[in-house]
């Protein structure tokens, strides 16, 4: 039986479906003009699987060295998935063509973050939403079978889980996270696994509150 924390489970239920969805949202014109390429899926799965197992054991040895039976919770595993996808990117483009294309498309205009996230920053978009998928699995495990069905129906109708509300003067929470991942990577900053895991945990708690009030469930949303 496949474990909820096994790479194959994450690949089948989160990474591969999210990858296909993210790919479908890339503009075809951008693909054609910027030498778009997607890694062979079977090879990509093997590369990610090896990296996942290696990073999981490394994280346990570095952060939990005194616990011989150390187990990482789902939030930390979500952070690992985010990091390995950033390290092993499935999408590639010709950077010089991307620069020329975006200058021709937008010139000096601003406020094009959504487009950049869907296209130029697509690898970071995948990394972020794959990690969010992990907390969605963890979130559903909190509820009973009937509640799970009602919650999935509700979230399908919403089209998304609950994200922190956007302010008028800032990017959306999702875009902010994706931009942060992009900047950390391009500036060669280290990835803070525990801080990212803490963010995923808080987002899960926020969703419990959102579900609590949207669906009228009597469970304590702060549990």
Short mmCIF file of C-alpha atoms in Angstrom, two decimals:
data_model
loop_
_atom_site.label_atom_id
_atom_site.label_comp_id
_atom_site.label_asym_id
_atom_site.label_seq_id
_atom_site.Cartn_x
_atom_site.Cartn_y
_atom_site.Cartn_z
CA UNK A 1 0.00 0.00 0.00
CA UNK A 2 1.35 3.40 -1.00
CA UNK A 3 2.29 5.66 1.90
CA UNK A 4 0.95 9.23 2.00
CA UNK A 5 4.57 10.38 2.34
CA UNK A 6 6.05 8.25 -0.47
CA UNK A 7 7.35 9.96 -3.56
CA UNK A 8 5.14 7.86 -5.83
CA UNK A 9 2.08 9.07 -3.93
CA UNK A 10 3.18 12.69 -4.29
CA UNK A 11 3.98 12.20 -7.98
CA UNK A 12 0.68 10.50 -8.89
CA UNK A 13 -1.61 12.72 -6.83
CA UNK A 14 0.13 16.09 -6.84
CA UNK A 15 3.27 16.73 -8.88
CA UNK A 16 2.29 15.21 -12.22
CA UNK A 17 -1.29 16.59 -12.28
CA UNK A 18 -0.05 20.05 -11.23
CA UNK A 19 2.73 19.92 -13.84
CA UNK A 20 0.22 19.15 -16.60
CA UNK A 21 -2.10 21.92 -15.42
CA UNK A 22 0.70 24.47 -15.15
CA UNK A 23 1.94 23.50 -18.62
CA UNK A 24 -1.56 24.00 -20.06
CA UNK A 25 -1.59 27.59 -18.78
CA UNK A 26 1.59 28.62 -20.61
CA UNK A 27 0.80 30.78 -23.63
CA UNK A 28 1.32 28.86 -26.89
CA UNK A 29 2.77 31.97 -28.50
CA UNK A 30 5.35 32.17 -25.72
CA UNK A 31 6.21 28.50 -26.20
CA UNK A 32 6.70 28.91 -29.94
CA UNK A 33 8.82 32.05 -29.70
CA UNK A 34 11.03 31.25 -26.72
CA UNK A 35 12.29 27.74 -27.52
CA UNK A 36 10.09 26.10 -24.88
CA UNK A 37 11.03 22.61 -23.77
CA UNK A 38 9.64 20.11 -21.24
CA UNK A 39 11.80 17.31 -19.86
CA UNK A 40 10.92 13.72 -20.63
CA UNK A 41 8.34 12.91 -17.97
CA UNK A 42 9.67 9.47 -17.03
CA UNK A 43 13.20 10.78 -16.71
CA UNK A 44 12.00 13.77 -14.72
CA UNK A 45 10.13 11.52 -12.29
CA UNK A 46 13.26 9.43 -11.71
CA UNK A 47 15.42 12.51 -11.12
CA UNK A 48 12.93 13.99 -8.67
CA UNK A 49 12.48 10.69 -6.85
CA UNK A 50 16.22 10.36 -6.22
CA UNK A 51 16.45 13.98 -5.09
CA UNK A 52 13.44 13.58 -2.79
CA UNK A 53 14.88 10.56 -1.01
CA UNK A 54 18.29 12.19 -0.71
CA UNK A 55 16.93 15.48 0.66
CA UNK A 56 14.55 13.73 3.04
CA UNK A 57 17.36 11.76 4.66
CA UNK A 58 19.64 14.81 4.67
CA UNK A 59 17.01 16.94 6.39
CA UNK A 60 16.50 14.31 9.08
CA UNK A 61 20.24 13.93 9.69
CA UNK A 62 20.92 17.67 9.85
CA UNK A 63 17.88 18.93 11.74
CA UNK A 64 16.95 15.87 13.79
CA UNK A 65 20.34 14.18 14.41
CA UNK A 66 19.49 12.82 17.88
CA UNK A 67 16.30 11.04 16.78
CA UNK A 68 17.12 7.66 15.27
CA UNK A 69 13.49 7.17 14.23
CA UNK A 70 12.98 10.68 12.97
CA UNK A 71 9.98 11.27 10.74
CA UNK A 72 9.25 14.45 8.86
CA UNK A 73 5.75 15.84 8.92
CA UNK A 74 3.87 16.65 5.72
CA UNK A 75 4.76 20.34 5.86
CA UNK A 76 8.48 19.58 5.82
CA UNK A 77 7.95 17.06 3.04
CA UNK A 78 6.10 19.78 1.13
CA UNK A 79 9.11 22.05 1.60
CA UNK A 80 11.35 19.30 0.23
CA UNK A 81 9.15 18.92 -2.85
CA UNK A 82 9.28 22.66 -3.42
CA UNK A 83 13.07 22.69 -3.18
CA UNK A 84 13.76 19.71 -5.43
CA UNK A 85 11.47 21.05 -8.16
CA UNK A 86 13.37 24.34 -8.05
CA UNK A 87 16.63 22.39 -8.22
CA UNK A 88 15.46 20.12 -11.06
CA UNK A 89 13.33 22.28 -13.30
CA UNK A 90 11.12 20.55 -15.88
CA UNK A 91 10.50 23.61 -18.06
CA UNK A 92 13.21 25.42 -19.98
CA UNK A 93 13.35 28.40 -22.35
CA UNK A 94 15.96 30.39 -24.21
CA UNK A 95 16.63 33.29 -21.83
CA UNK A 96 17.73 35.68 -24.57
CA UNK A 97 14.56 34.96 -26.53
CA UNK A 98 12.44 35.40 -23.39
CA UNK A 99 14.02 38.80 -22.76
CA UNK A 100 13.36 39.93 -26.33
CA UNK A 101 9.83 38.51 -26.32
CA UNK A 102 8.79 40.18 -23.07
CA UNK A 103 10.24 43.53 -24.10
CA UNK A 104 8.29 43.41 -27.36
CA UNK A 105 5.14 42.29 -25.59
CA UNK A 106 5.12 44.68 -22.64
CA UNK A 107 7.67 47.41 -23.29
CA UNK A 108 7.93 49.49 -20.12
CA UNK A 109 4.45 48.63 -18.84
CA UNK A 110 4.16 47.15 -15.37
CA UNK A 111 1.63 45.05 -13.47
CA UNK A 112 2.22 41.96 -15.62
CA UNK A 113 3.06 39.65 -12.72
CA UNK A 114 0.27 37.17 -13.44
CA UNK A 115 1.55 36.66 -16.97
CA UNK A 116 5.16 36.25 -15.82
CA UNK A 117 4.11 33.73 -13.17
CA UNK A 118 2.18 31.68 -15.76
CA UNK A 119 5.02 31.74 -18.27
CA UNK A 120 8.52 32.90 -17.37
CA UNK A 121 8.36 31.80 -13.72
CA UNK A 122 6.48 28.59 -14.43
CA UNK A 123 9.04 26.35 -12.69
CA UNK A 124 8.56 28.27 -9.45
CA UNK A 125 4.81 28.20 -9.94
CA UNK A 126 4.99 24.42 -10.15
CA UNK A 127 7.19 24.22 -7.05
CA UNK A 128 4.80 26.39 -5.04
CA UNK A 129 1.56 24.67 -6.06
CA UNK A 130 3.05 21.20 -5.64
CA UNK A 131 3.93 22.07 -2.05
CA UNK A 132 0.45 23.51 -1.51
CA UNK A 133 -0.96 20.24 -2.83
CA UNK A 134 0.76 18.43 0.03
CA UNK A 135 -1.03 20.50 2.64
CA UNK A 136 -4.32 19.94 0.80
CA UNK A 137 -3.82 16.18 1.38
CA UNK A 138 -2.90 16.85 5.01
CA UNK A 139 -5.90 19.13 5.41
CA UNK A 140 -8.40 16.54 4.15
CA UNK A 141 -6.94 13.94 6.51
CA UNK A 142 -8.23 16.09 9.38
CA UNK A 143 -11.89 15.49 8.47
CA UNK A 144 -14.17 12.48 8.32
CA UNK A 145 -15.27 10.93 5.02
CA UNK A 146 -18.50 12.90 4.63
CA UNK A 147 -16.80 16.16 5.54
CA UNK A 148 -14.04 15.37 3.03
CA UNK A 149 -16.61 15.02 0.23
CA UNK A 150 -18.36 18.26 1.16
CA UNK A 151 -15.06 20.13 1.44
CA UNK A 152 -13.77 18.87 -1.93
CA UNK A 153 -17.07 19.90 -3.56
CA UNK A 154 -16.87 23.34 -1.95
CA UNK A 155 -13.25 23.92 -2.94
CA UNK A 156 -13.94 22.71 -6.48
CA UNK A 157 -16.72 25.28 -6.71
CA UNK A 158 -14.35 27.96 -5.41
CA UNK A 159 -11.65 26.80 -7.82
CA UNK A 160 -8.97 27.08 -5.14
CA UNK A 161 -8.16 26.55 -1.50
CA UNK A 162 -8.28 29.56 0.82
CA UNK A 163 -5.34 31.90 0.29
CA UNK A 164 -4.67 35.02 2.33
CA UNK A 165 -6.58 37.97 0.94
CA UNK A 166 -4.81 40.32 -1.43
CA UNK A 167 -4.29 43.92 -0.39
CA UNK A 168 -4.53 46.79 -2.85
CA UNK A 169 -0.83 47.62 -2.59
CA UNK A 170 0.70 44.15 -2.80
CA UNK A 171 0.78 41.09 -5.02
CA UNK A 172 -1.45 38.17 -4.15
CA UNK A 173 -0.10 35.73 -1.57
CA UNK A 174 0.43 33.12 -4.28
CA UNK A 175 2.36 35.46 -6.56
CA UNK A 176 4.39 36.79 -3.65
CA UNK A 177 5.50 33.28 -2.72
CA UNK A 178 6.37 32.40 -6.32
CA UNK A 179 8.32 35.64 -6.80
CA UNK A 180 10.19 34.99 -3.55
CA UNK A 181 11.16 31.49 -4.69
CA UNK A 182 12.34 32.88 -8.02
CA UNK A 183 14.45 35.61 -6.41
CA UNK A 184 15.98 33.23 -3.86
CA UNK A 185 16.98 30.86 -6.64
CA UNK A 186 18.33 33.42 -9.12
CA UNK A 187 20.24 35.25 -6.37
CA UNK A 188 21.59 31.91 -5.07
CA UNK A 189 20.11 32.31 -1.61
CA UNK A 190 19.74 29.25 0.58
CA UNK A 191 16.33 27.63 0.92
CA UNK A 192 15.00 27.61 4.50
CA UNK A 193 13.15 24.30 4.78
CA UNK A 194 11.76 24.88 8.26
CA UNK A 195 10.57 28.41 7.53
CA UNK A 196 8.84 27.25 4.36
CA UNK A 197 7.30 24.32 6.26
CA UNK A 198 6.03 26.79 8.88
CA UNK A 199 4.38 28.84 6.12
CA UNK A 200 2.65 25.70 4.81
CA UNK A 201 1.46 24.86 8.32
CA UNK A 202 0.00 28.34 8.80
CA UNK A 203 -1.71 28.15 5.41
CA UNK A 204 -3.25 24.84 6.44
CA UNK A 205 -4.56 26.42 9.65
CA UNK A 206 -5.95 29.34 7.65
CA UNK A 207 -7.82 26.86 5.46
CA UNK A 208 -9.30 25.14 8.51
CA UNK A 209 -10.67 28.53 9.56
CA UNK A 210 -11.98 29.23 6.04
CA UNK A 211 -13.61 25.81 5.82
CA UNK A 212 -15.01 26.18 9.32
CA UNK A 213 -16.89 29.36 8.45
CA UNK A 214 -17.74 28.46 4.86
CA UNK A 215 -19.09 25.02 5.67
CA UNK A 216 -20.30 25.42 9.21
CA UNK A 217 -18.22 22.53 10.56
CA UNK A 218 -18.15 22.35 14.32
CA UNK A 219 -14.52 21.30 14.66
CA UNK A 220 -12.26 23.80 16.31
CA UNK A 221 -10.46 25.44 13.35
CA UNK A 222 -7.46 26.23 15.56
CA UNK A 223 -6.84 22.61 16.50
#
